[in-house]
CSV table of C-alpha atoms in Angstrom, one decimal:
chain,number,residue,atom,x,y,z
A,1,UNK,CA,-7.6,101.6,220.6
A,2,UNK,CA,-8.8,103.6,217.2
A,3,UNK,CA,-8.1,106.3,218.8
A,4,UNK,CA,-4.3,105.2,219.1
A,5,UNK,CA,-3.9,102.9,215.6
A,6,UNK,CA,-4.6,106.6,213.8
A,7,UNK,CA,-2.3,108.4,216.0
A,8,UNK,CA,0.3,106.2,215.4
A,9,UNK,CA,-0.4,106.0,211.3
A,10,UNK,CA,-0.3,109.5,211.1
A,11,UNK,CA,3.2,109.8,213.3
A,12,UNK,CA,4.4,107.1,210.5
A,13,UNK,CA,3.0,108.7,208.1
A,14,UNK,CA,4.5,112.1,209.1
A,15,UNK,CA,8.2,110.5,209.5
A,16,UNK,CA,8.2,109.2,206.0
A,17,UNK,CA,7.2,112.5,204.7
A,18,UNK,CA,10.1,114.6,206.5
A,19,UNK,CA,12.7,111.7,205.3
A,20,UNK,CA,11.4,112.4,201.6
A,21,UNK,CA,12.2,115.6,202.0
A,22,UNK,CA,15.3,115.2,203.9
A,23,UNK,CA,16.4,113.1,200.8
A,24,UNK,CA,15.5,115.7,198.6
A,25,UNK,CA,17.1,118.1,200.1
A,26,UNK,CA,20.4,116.0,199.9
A,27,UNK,CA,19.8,115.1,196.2
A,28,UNK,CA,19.5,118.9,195.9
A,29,UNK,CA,22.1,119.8,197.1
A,30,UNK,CA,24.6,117.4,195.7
A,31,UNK,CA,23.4,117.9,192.2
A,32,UNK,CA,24.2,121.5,193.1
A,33,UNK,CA,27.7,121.2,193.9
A,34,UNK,CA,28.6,118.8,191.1
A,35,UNK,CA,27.3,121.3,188.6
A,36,UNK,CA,29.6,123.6,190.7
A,37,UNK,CA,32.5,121.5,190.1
A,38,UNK,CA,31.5,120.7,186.4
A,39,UNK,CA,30.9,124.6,185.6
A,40,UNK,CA,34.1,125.9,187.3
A,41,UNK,CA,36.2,123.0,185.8
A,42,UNK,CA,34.7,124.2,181.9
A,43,UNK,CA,34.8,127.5,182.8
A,44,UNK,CA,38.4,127.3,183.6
A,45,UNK,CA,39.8,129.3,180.8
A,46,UNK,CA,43.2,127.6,179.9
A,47,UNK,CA,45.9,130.7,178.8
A,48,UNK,CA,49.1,131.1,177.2
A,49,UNK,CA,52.3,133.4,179.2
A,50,UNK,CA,51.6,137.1,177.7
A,51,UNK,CA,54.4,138.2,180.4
A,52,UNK,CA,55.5,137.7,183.5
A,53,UNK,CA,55.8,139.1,187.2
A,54,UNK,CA,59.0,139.5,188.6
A,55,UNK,CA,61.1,141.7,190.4
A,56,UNK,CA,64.1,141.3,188.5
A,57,UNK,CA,64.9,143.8,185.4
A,58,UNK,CA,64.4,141.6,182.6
A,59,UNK,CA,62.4,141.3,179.3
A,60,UNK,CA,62.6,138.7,176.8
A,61,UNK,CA,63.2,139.5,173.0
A,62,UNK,CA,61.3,136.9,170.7
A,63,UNK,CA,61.3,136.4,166.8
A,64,UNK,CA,59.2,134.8,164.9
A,65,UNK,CA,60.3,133.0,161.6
A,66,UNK,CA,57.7,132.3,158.7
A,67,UNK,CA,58.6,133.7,155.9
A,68,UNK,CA,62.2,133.8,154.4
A,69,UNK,CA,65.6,133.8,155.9
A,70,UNK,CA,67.5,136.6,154.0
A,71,UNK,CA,68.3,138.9,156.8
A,72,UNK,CA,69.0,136.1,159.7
A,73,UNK,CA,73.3,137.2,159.7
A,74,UNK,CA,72.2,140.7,159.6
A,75,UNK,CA,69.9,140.1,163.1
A,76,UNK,CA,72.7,137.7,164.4
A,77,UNK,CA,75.5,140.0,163.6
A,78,UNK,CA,73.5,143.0,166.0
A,79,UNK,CA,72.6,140.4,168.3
A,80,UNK,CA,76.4,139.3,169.2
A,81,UNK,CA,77.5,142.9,169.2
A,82,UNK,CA,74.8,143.8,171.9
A,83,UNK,CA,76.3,140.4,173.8
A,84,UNK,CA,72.0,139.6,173.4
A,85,UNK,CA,70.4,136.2,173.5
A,86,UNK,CA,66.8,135.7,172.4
A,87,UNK,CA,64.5,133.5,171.9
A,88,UNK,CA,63.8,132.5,167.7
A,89,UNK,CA,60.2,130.6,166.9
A,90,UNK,CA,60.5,128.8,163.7
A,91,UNK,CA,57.9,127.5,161.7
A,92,UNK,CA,58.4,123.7,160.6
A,93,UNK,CA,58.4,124.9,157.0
A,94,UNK,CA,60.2,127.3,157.4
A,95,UNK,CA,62.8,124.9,159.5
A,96,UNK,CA,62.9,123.0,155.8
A,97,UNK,CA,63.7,125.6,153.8
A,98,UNK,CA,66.3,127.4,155.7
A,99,UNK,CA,68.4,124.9,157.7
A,100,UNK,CA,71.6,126.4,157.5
A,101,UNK,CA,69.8,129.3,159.4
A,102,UNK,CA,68.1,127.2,161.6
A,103,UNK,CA,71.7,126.0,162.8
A,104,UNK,CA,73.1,129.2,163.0
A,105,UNK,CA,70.7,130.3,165.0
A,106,UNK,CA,71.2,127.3,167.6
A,107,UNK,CA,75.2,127.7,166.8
A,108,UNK,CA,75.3,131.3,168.0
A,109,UNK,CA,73.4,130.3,171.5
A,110,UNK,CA,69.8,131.7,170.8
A,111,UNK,CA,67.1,129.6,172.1
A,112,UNK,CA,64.3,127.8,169.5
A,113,UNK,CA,60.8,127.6,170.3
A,114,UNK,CA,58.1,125.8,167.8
A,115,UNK,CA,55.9,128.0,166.3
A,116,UNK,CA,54.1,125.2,165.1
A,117,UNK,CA,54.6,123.2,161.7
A,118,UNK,CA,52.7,124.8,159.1
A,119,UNK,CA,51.0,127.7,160.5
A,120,UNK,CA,47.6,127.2,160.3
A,121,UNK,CA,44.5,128.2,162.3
A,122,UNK,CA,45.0,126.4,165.5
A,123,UNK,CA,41.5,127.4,167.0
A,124,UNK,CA,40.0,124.8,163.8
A,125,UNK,CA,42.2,122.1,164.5
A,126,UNK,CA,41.3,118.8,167.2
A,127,UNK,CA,43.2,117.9,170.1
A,128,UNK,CA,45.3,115.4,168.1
A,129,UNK,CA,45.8,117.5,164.7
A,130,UNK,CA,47.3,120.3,167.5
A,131,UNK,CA,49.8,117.8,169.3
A,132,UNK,CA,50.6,117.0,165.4
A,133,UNK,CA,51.6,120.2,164.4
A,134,UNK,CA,53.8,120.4,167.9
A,135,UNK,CA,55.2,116.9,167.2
A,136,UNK,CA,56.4,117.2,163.5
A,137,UNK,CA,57.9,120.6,164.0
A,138,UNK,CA,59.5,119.5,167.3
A,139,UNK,CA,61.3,116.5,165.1
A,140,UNK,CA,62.6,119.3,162.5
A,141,UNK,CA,63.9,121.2,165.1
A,142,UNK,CA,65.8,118.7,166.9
A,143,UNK,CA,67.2,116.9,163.7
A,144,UNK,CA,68.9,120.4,162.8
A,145,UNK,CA,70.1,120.9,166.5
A,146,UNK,CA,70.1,117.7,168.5
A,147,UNK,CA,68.1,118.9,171.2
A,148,UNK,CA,64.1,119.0,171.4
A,149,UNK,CA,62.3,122.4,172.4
A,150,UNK,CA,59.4,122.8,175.0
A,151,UNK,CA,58.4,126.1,174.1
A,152,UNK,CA,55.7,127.4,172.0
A,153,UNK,CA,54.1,130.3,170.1
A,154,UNK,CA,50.9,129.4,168.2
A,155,UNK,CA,50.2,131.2,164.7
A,156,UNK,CA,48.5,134.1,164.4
A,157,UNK,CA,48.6,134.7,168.2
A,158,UNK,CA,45.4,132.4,168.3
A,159,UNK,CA,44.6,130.1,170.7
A,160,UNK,CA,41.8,128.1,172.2
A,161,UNK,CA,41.3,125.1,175.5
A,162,UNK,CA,42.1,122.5,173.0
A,163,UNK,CA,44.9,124.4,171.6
A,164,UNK,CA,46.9,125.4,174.8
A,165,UNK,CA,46.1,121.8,176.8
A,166,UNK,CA,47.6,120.4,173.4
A,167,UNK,CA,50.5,122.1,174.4
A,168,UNK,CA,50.1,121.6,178.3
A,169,UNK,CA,49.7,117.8,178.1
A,170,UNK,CA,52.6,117.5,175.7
A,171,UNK,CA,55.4,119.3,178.3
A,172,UNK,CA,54.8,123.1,176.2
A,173,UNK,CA,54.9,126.4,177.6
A,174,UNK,CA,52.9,128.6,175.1
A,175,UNK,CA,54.0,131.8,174.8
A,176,UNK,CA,51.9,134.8,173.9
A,177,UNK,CA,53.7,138.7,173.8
A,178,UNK,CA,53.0,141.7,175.8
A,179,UNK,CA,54.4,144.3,173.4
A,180,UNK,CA,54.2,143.9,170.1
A,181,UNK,CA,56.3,146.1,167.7
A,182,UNK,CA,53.9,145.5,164.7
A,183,UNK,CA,57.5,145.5,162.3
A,184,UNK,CA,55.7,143.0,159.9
A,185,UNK,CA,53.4,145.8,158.9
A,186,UNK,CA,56.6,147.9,157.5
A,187,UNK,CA,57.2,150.5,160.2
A,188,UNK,CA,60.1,152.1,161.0
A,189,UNK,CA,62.4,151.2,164.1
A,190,UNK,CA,61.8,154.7,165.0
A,191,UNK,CA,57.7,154.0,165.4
A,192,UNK,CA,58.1,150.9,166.6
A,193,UNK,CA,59.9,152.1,169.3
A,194,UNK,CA,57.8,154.6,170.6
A,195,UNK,CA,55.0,151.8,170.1
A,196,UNK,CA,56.3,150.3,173.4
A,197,UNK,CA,58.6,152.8,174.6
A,198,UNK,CA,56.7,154.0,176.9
A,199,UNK,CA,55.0,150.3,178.0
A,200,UNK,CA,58.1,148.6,178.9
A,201,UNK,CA,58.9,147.0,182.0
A,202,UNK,CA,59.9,143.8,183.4
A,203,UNK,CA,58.6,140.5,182.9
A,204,UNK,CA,57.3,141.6,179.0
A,205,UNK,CA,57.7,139.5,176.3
A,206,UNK,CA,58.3,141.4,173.3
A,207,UNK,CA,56.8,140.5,169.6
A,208,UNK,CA,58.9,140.6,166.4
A,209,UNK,CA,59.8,139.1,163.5
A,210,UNK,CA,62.5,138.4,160.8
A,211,UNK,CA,62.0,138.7,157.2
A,212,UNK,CA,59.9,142.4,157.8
A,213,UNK,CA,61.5,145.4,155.8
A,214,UNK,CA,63.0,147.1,158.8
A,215,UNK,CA,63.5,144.7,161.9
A,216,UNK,CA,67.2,144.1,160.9
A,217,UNK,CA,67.9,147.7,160.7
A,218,UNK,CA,65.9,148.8,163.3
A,219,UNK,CA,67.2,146.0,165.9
A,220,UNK,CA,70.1,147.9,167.2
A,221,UNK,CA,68.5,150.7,168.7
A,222,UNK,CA,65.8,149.2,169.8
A,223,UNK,CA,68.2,146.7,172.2
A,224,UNK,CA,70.3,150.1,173.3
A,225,UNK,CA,66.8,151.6,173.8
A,226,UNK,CA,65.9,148.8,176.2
A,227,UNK,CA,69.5,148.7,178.0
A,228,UNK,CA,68.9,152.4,178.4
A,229,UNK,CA,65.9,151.7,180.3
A,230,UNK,CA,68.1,149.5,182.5
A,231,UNK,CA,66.7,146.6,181.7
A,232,UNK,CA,68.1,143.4,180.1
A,233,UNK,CA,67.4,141.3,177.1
A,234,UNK,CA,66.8,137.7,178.2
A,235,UNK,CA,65.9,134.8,176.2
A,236,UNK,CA,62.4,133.2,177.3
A,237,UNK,CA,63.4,130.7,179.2
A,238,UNK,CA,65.6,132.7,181.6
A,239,UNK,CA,62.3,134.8,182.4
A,240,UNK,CA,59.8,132.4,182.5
A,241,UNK,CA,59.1,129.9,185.9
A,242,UNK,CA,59.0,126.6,185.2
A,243,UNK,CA,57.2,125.4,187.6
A,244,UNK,CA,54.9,126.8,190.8
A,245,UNK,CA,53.6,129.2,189.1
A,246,UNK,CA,49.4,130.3,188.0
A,247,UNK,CA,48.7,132.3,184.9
A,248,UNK,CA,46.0,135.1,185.7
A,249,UNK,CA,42.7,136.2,183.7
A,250,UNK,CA,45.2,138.5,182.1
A,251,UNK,CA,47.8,136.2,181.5
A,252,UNK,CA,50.3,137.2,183.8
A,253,UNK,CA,52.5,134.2,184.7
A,254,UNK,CA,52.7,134.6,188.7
A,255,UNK,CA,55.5,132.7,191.0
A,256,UNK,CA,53.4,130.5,193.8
């Protein structure tokens, strides 16, 4: 009978050890693929649209508009006589000062995108002082034009998760560039052509901006230049996908 009371502590006390472990091992492993989950979810880096894969022959011409307005008819006037829409991203402050080229902008069918309110370093604002910037610009935009915009290019090219899910949650697409002309730095159309010249092809998005000493006069042959290369000067919305689509590590926006 001794004999059998110890056997059958020792059998009980032998179950209760495995079953520790066995919870253990659950625990373990649980924790294990919640850190997963928690580490891929913040690891997720959030990116704008530097260009975009397709198979059509397109590549969208973007402006940026901070400073002042005093060669906007020059750019329009080359614009219309290359039958060329583009995309214009405007700066709330600049939207104040320069209204009348704000509308004539919109008049002659070129697409507006914010490019944010009053230009500051995004990557040191919150969450809410970001959808601010979007918000108050959006409002100068659509008092000039009647219509709101959901596309935006953050200053300086900068951009962090808080700044792009800003955007996200708010209905944006932020925009990035591909190819970048560099015309604020005062080159010649000539160089900035064969900046990119030999780096164009569909789905880019191409970088410029008014107000530089030789984007108005250089404009023209840079569109010819492009056409040359049979390709076709869209604004950004007629390249983009709006929806069913991923952005890669390299931000490529892909179709699903």
């Amino acid at each position: 009978m001794f004999f059998i009371l110890n056997k059958q502590k020792i059998y009980t006390y032998f179950i209760s050890v495995i079953m520790v472990i066995l919870l253990f091992c659950i625990a373990g492993t649980l924790t294990h693929e919640e850190q997963a989950i928690t580490t891929s979810s913040t690891n997720e880096k959030l990116l704008p649209i530097y260009n975009v894969q397709t198979e059509e022959k397109k590549v969208a011409l973007t402006m940026n508009c901070a400073w002042n307005a005093d060669d906007i008819d020059k750019i329009l006037e080359i614009l219309e006589e290359n039958n060329v829409k583009i995309t214009f991203f405007m700066v709330g402050d600049w939207i104040e000062k320069y209204p009348e080229a704000v509308k004539k902008v919109y008049d002659a069918g070129h697409e507006i995108g914010t490019h944010s309110d009053t230009h500051p370093h995004v990557n040191n604002l919150s969450y809410e002082e970001n959808v601010e910037e979007l918000k108050k610009s959006n409002e100068k935009i659509e008092s000039i034009t009647g219509t709101k915009t959901n596309l935006y290019r953050t200053p300086y090219g900068e951009y962090n998760g808080t700044v792009i899910k800003s955007a996200q949650d708010n209905g944006y697409y932020t925009i990035q560039w591909s190819l970048d002309t560099l015309d604020y730095t005062g080159l010649t159309g000539e160089k900035m052509w064969n900046r990119i010249k030999d780096k164009i092809g569909a789905g880019d998005i191409i970088l410029m901006h008014n107000g530089t000493e030789h984007t108005a006069d250089s404009l023209d042959m840079i569109l010819k230049n492009i056409k040359a290369k049979n390709l076709e000067v869209v604004k950004i919305s007629e390249l983009i996908y709006k929806e069913n689509y991923v952005i890669d590590v390299n931000g490529t926006q892909k179709s699903n």
